[in-house]
Amino acid sequence: TPIDYPISLDFDAENGTFEPCPQVTPRHLSDLKEMFSDQSTVAQILRENDPLIYEIRYYPFTTTKSDMALAVTRIFPGTIGNEFYMTKGHKHQREDQPEVYYCVRGEGFLLLDTLEGEFRAIPWRAGVITHIPPMWAHRVVNTGNDLLVFIGVFHLSAGHDYDIVARKGFAYRVLSRNGKPELIKQD
Ligand code: M6P
Ligand code: ZN
């Protein structure tokens, strides 16, 4: 239901949580298993358990005339094989929809890819704000030993296209070599 009066949230930047929070979406390994490069390690882990990779907290600021939304994502530290924990990654279904991402805590990369030849890996740490233009797929990778927290601001009507990312993949992966992140080109 639309709400046409101001709403404020109480945000805990250390934890990456806010109150009130109407929706929490957990993403376990099984929810993004096809996104990781080392499929035999994925299968091996899934035989034993299904680790929580990240969590998204959504707040839809729907009014009668607008559909802005906020999402706070907490990516846990870790790797699958030698690939750092990351978001599934998506492109917006609507071609006129940008997004603003703000890294609140942690370190890693924001990967941006048109999936048509243009790619950027933005080194990310607390305090970096990035504008994601329309038509650029986006994925966040946690390369630190601690929680990575970021805020996304977008329109609900933008829509999430995960299939195109699963089909084409990002141009580079972020892999751990002796604990240090390396960008590795995909073929
Ligand atoms: C940001 C926003 C959300 C998105 C979330 C996790 O908070 O872009 O819309 O759901 O990141 O990313 P993904 O949907 O790719 O798992
Ligand atoms: Zn988005």
Tab-separated table of C-alpha atoms and ligand atoms in Angstrom:
chain	number	residue	atom	x	y	z
A	1	THR	CA	0.000	0.000	0.000
A	2	PRO	CA	1.314	3.464	-0.927
A	3	ILE	CA	2.439	5.742	1.902
A	4	ASP	CA	2.474	9.478	1.078
A	5	TYR	CA	4.087	10.719	4.287
A	6	PRO	CA	7.816	10.782	5.215
A	7	ILE	CA	9.434	7.577	6.453
A	8	SER	CA	12.710	7.354	8.371
A	9	LEU	CA	14.647	4.245	9.211
A	10	ASP	CA	17.080	3.620	12.029
A	11	PHE	CA	20.211	2.333	10.284
A	12	ASP	CA	23.021	0.470	12.050
A	13	ALA	CA	26.016	0.938	9.734
A	14	GLU	CA	28.253	-1.502	11.615
A	15	ASN	CA	25.762	-4.337	11.326
A	16	GLY	CA	24.129	-3.370	8.038
A	17	THR	CA	20.653	-3.634	9.531
A	18	PHE	CA	17.798	-1.144	9.944
A	19	GLU	CA	14.477	-0.876	11.754
A	20	PRO	CA	11.695	-1.266	10.942
A	21	CYS	CA	12.528	-3.875	8.316
A	22	PRO	CA	9.642	-5.463	6.428
A	23	GLN	CA	11.675	-7.880	4.308
A	24	VAL	CA	14.904	-9.861	4.702
A	25	THR	CA	16.039	-12.076	1.830
A	26	PRO	CA	18.812	-14.575	2.616
A	27	ARG	CA	20.957	-15.821	-0.242
A	28	HIS	CA	22.531	-19.192	0.370
A	29	LEU	CA	25.058	-20.889	-1.894
A	30	SER	CA	22.245	-22.907	-3.507
A	31	ASP	CA	20.587	-19.635	-4.619
A	32	LEU	CA	23.617	-18.572	-6.685
A	33	LYS	CA	25.496	-21.806	-7.229
A	34	GLU	CA	25.734	-21.372	-11.005
A	35	MET	CA	27.519	-18.029	-10.584
A	36	PHE	CA	30.733	-19.494	-9.124
A	37	SER	CA	33.495	-20.824	-11.376
A	38	ASP	CA	34.507	-23.885	-9.356
A	39	GLN	CA	31.454	-26.095	-9.846
A	40	SER	CA	33.016	-29.223	-8.301
A	41	THR	CA	33.710	-27.316	-5.060
A	42	VAL	CA	30.146	-25.925	-5.151
A	43	ALA	CA	28.748	-29.460	-5.410
A	44	GLN	CA	31.073	-30.728	-2.687
A	45	ILE	CA	30.031	-27.967	-0.245
A	46	LEU	CA	26.320	-28.420	-1.028
A	47	ARG	CA	26.536	-32.113	-0.132
A	48	GLU	CA	27.379	-31.079	3.443
A	49	ASN	CA	25.651	-27.731	4.010
A	50	ASP	CA	24.323	-24.607	2.330
A	51	PRO	CA	26.283	-21.583	3.631
A	52	LEU	CA	24.681	-18.158	3.864
A	53	ILE	CA	26.634	-15.920	1.439
A	54	TYR	CA	24.724	-12.656	1.915
A	55	GLU	CA	21.472	-11.103	3.120
A	56	ILE	CA	19.367	-8.284	1.651
A	57	ARG	CA	17.068	-6.036	3.688
A	58	TYR	CA	14.524	-4.144	1.589
A	59	TYR	CA	12.382	-1.131	2.278
A	60	PRO	CA	9.945	-0.093	-0.474
A	61	PHE	CA	9.167	3.660	-0.260
A	62	THR	CA	6.096	3.272	-2.423
A	63	THR	CA	3.866	6.360	-2.699
A	64	THR	CA	0.906	6.933	-4.993
A	65	LYS	CA	3.284	8.611	-7.516
A	66	SER	CA	6.703	6.956	-6.996
A	67	ASP	CA	8.388	3.609	-6.368
A	68	MET	CA	11.814	4.334	-4.897
A	69	ALA	CA	13.281	1.571	-2.768
A	70	LEU	CA	16.234	0.986	-0.471
A	71	ALA	CA	18.132	-2.242	-0.042
A	72	VAL	CA	20.946	-2.916	2.410
A	73	THR	CA	23.102	-5.935	1.608
A	74	ARG	CA	25.492	-7.648	4.026
A	75	ILE	CA	27.999	-9.942	2.318
A	76	PHE	CA	29.830	-12.280	4.652
A	77	PRO	CA	33.574	-12.929	4.202
A	78	GLY	CA	34.576	-16.163	2.518
A	79	THR	CA	35.422	-18.018	-0.667
A	80	ILE	CA	33.968	-20.818	-2.773
A	81	GLY	CA	37.068	-22.607	-4.022
A	82	ASN	CA	39.259	-19.557	-4.629
A	83	GLU	CA	36.437	-17.185	-5.633
A	84	PHE	CA	35.374	-14.572	-3.112
A	85	TYR	CA	31.791	-14.400	-1.845
A	86	MET	CA	29.747	-12.066	-4.052
A	87	THR	CA	26.216	-11.093	-4.958
A	88	LYS	CA	24.366	-12.955	-7.670
A	89	GLY	CA	24.489	-9.824	-9.832
A	90	HIS	CA	21.802	-8.494	-12.115
A	91	LYS	CA	20.928	-6.069	-14.884
A	92	HIS	CA	17.756	-4.025	-14.711
A	93	GLN	CA	14.923	-5.205	-16.902
A	94	ARG	CA	13.987	-1.627	-17.792
A	95	GLU	CA	16.614	0.084	-19.937
A	96	ASP	CA	16.040	3.531	-18.374
A	97	GLN	CA	16.809	2.548	-14.787
A	98	PRO	CA	20.041	3.485	-12.948
A	99	GLU	CA	20.935	2.788	-9.325
A	100	VAL	CA	23.111	4.359	-6.617
A	101	TYR	CA	25.352	2.050	-4.560
A	102	TYR	CA	27.071	3.206	-1.358
A	103	CYS	CA	29.702	1.093	0.395
A	104	VAL	CA	29.178	1.539	4.135
A	105	ARG	CA	31.607	-1.015	5.503
A	106	GLY	CA	34.218	-3.477	4.292
A	107	GLU	CA	36.311	-3.825	1.169
A	108	GLY	CA	36.001	-5.429	-2.202
A	109	PHE	CA	35.000	-4.606	-5.759
A	110	LEU	CA	31.916	-3.370	-7.500
A	111	LEU	CA	31.884	-5.078	-10.901
A	112	LEU	CA	30.018	-3.244	-13.664
A	113	ASP	CA	29.509	-4.823	-17.064
A	114	THR	CA	27.321	-3.909	-20.040
A	115	LEU	CA	27.602	-7.583	-21.087
A	116	GLU	CA	28.313	-6.065	-24.498
A	117	GLY	CA	32.029	-5.339	-24.177
A	118	GLU	CA	32.343	-2.618	-21.525
A	119	PHE	CA	33.596	-3.568	-18.064
A	120	ARG	CA	34.723	-1.747	-14.920
A	121	ALA	CA	35.994	-3.089	-11.585
A	122	ILE	CA	35.607	-0.319	-9.020
A	123	PRO	CA	37.817	-0.836	-5.942
A	124	TRP	CA	35.369	-0.533	-3.100
A	125	ARG	CA	35.799	0.457	0.536
A	126	ALA	CA	33.683	2.265	3.113
A	127	GLY	CA	32.729	5.709	1.846
A	128	VAL	CA	32.664	5.064	-1.889
A	129	ILE	CA	29.421	5.977	-3.664
A	130	THR	CA	28.968	4.763	-7.240
A	131	HIS	CA	26.312	5.654	-9.778
A	132	ILE	CA	25.384	2.644	-11.890
A	133	PRO	CA	24.055	3.861	-15.238
A	134	PRO	CA	21.148	2.070	-16.911
A	135	MET	CA	22.096	-1.094	-18.868
A	136	TRP	CA	25.127	-1.960	-16.717
A	137	ALA	CA	24.939	-5.256	-14.830
A	138	HIS	CA	26.204	-4.934	-11.238
A	139	ARG	CA	27.775	-7.328	-8.742
A	140	VAL	CA	29.567	-6.710	-5.435
A	141	VAL	CA	32.464	-8.894	-4.270
A	142	ASN	CA	33.678	-9.047	-0.660
A	143	THR	CA	37.468	-9.489	-0.668
A	144	GLY	CA	37.970	-8.643	3.029
A	145	ASN	CA	38.083	-10.734	6.192
A	146	ASP	CA	35.005	-9.001	7.527
A	147	LEU	CA	31.441	-8.066	6.650
A	148	LEU	CA	30.884	-5.874	3.569
A	149	VAL	CA	27.784	-3.661	3.851
A	150	PHE	CA	26.340	-1.563	1.038
A	151	ILE	CA	23.190	0.411	0.345
A	152	GLY	CA	21.389	0.389	-3.000
A	153	VAL	CA	18.773	2.975	-4.009
A	154	PHE	CA	16.649	2.143	-7.035
A	155	HIS	CA	13.132	2.093	-8.429
A	156	LEU	CA	11.133	-1.063	-7.775
A	157	SER	CA	9.878	-1.011	-11.370
A	158	ALA	CA	13.504	-1.363	-12.628
A	159	GLY	CA	13.229	-5.140	-12.298
A	160	HIS	CA	16.033	-7.686	-11.817
A	161	ASP	CA	17.353	-9.673	-14.787
A	162	TYR	CA	19.462	-12.514	-13.376
A	163	ASP	CA	19.236	-14.767	-16.428
A	164	ILE	CA	21.331	-12.558	-18.677
A	165	VAL	CA	24.096	-12.557	-16.045
A	166	ALA	CA	23.911	-16.340	-15.671
A	167	ARG	CA	24.081	-16.718	-19.468
A	168	LYS	CA	26.813	-14.201	-20.341
A	169	GLY	CA	28.730	-13.807	-17.072
A	170	PHE	CA	30.857	-10.860	-16.022
A	171	ALA	CA	34.075	-10.256	-18.037
A	172	TYR	CA	36.249	-10.801	-14.939
A	173	ARG	CA	36.091	-12.869	-11.771
A	174	VAL	CA	37.671	-11.879	-8.459
A	175	LEU	CA	39.795	-14.778	-7.219
A	176	SER	CA	41.932	-15.159	-4.121
A	177	ARG	CA	45.614	-15.869	-4.605
A	178	ASN	CA	47.434	-16.236	-1.269
A	179	GLY	CA	44.555	-14.297	0.278
A	180	LYS	CA	44.960	-11.338	-2.132
A	181	PRO	CA	42.298	-10.490	-4.703
A	182	GLU	CA	43.126	-10.861	-8.385
A	183	LEU	CA	40.931	-9.986	-11.360
A	184	ILE	CA	40.915	-12.889	-13.786
A	185	LYS	CA	39.554	-12.468	-17.323
A	186	GLN	CA	36.879	-14.947	-18.369
A	187	ASP	CA	36.964	-16.624	-21.749
B	1	M6P	C1	21.298	-4.150	-3.918
B	1	M6P	C2	20.161	-3.845	-4.848
B	1	M6P	C3	19.092	-4.897	-4.754
B	1	M6P	C4	19.716	-6.278	-4.924
B	1	M6P	C5	20.835	-6.497	-3.927
B	1	M6P	C6	21.543	-7.838	-4.044
B	1	M6P	O1	20.898	-3.967	-2.595
B	1	M6P	O2	20.659	-3.779	-6.164
B	1	M6P	O3	18.096	-4.667	-5.722
B	1	M6P	O4	18.719	-7.275	-4.807
B	1	M6P	O5	21.790	-5.467	-4.104
B	1	M6P	O6	21.996	-8.102	-5.332
B	1	M6P	P1	21.390	-9.308	-6.217
B	1	M6P	O7	19.912	-9.010	-6.392
B	1	M6P	O8	22.162	-9.234	-7.479
B	1	M6P	O9	21.584	-10.551	-5.456
B	2	ZN	ZN	20.109	-3.111	-9.436
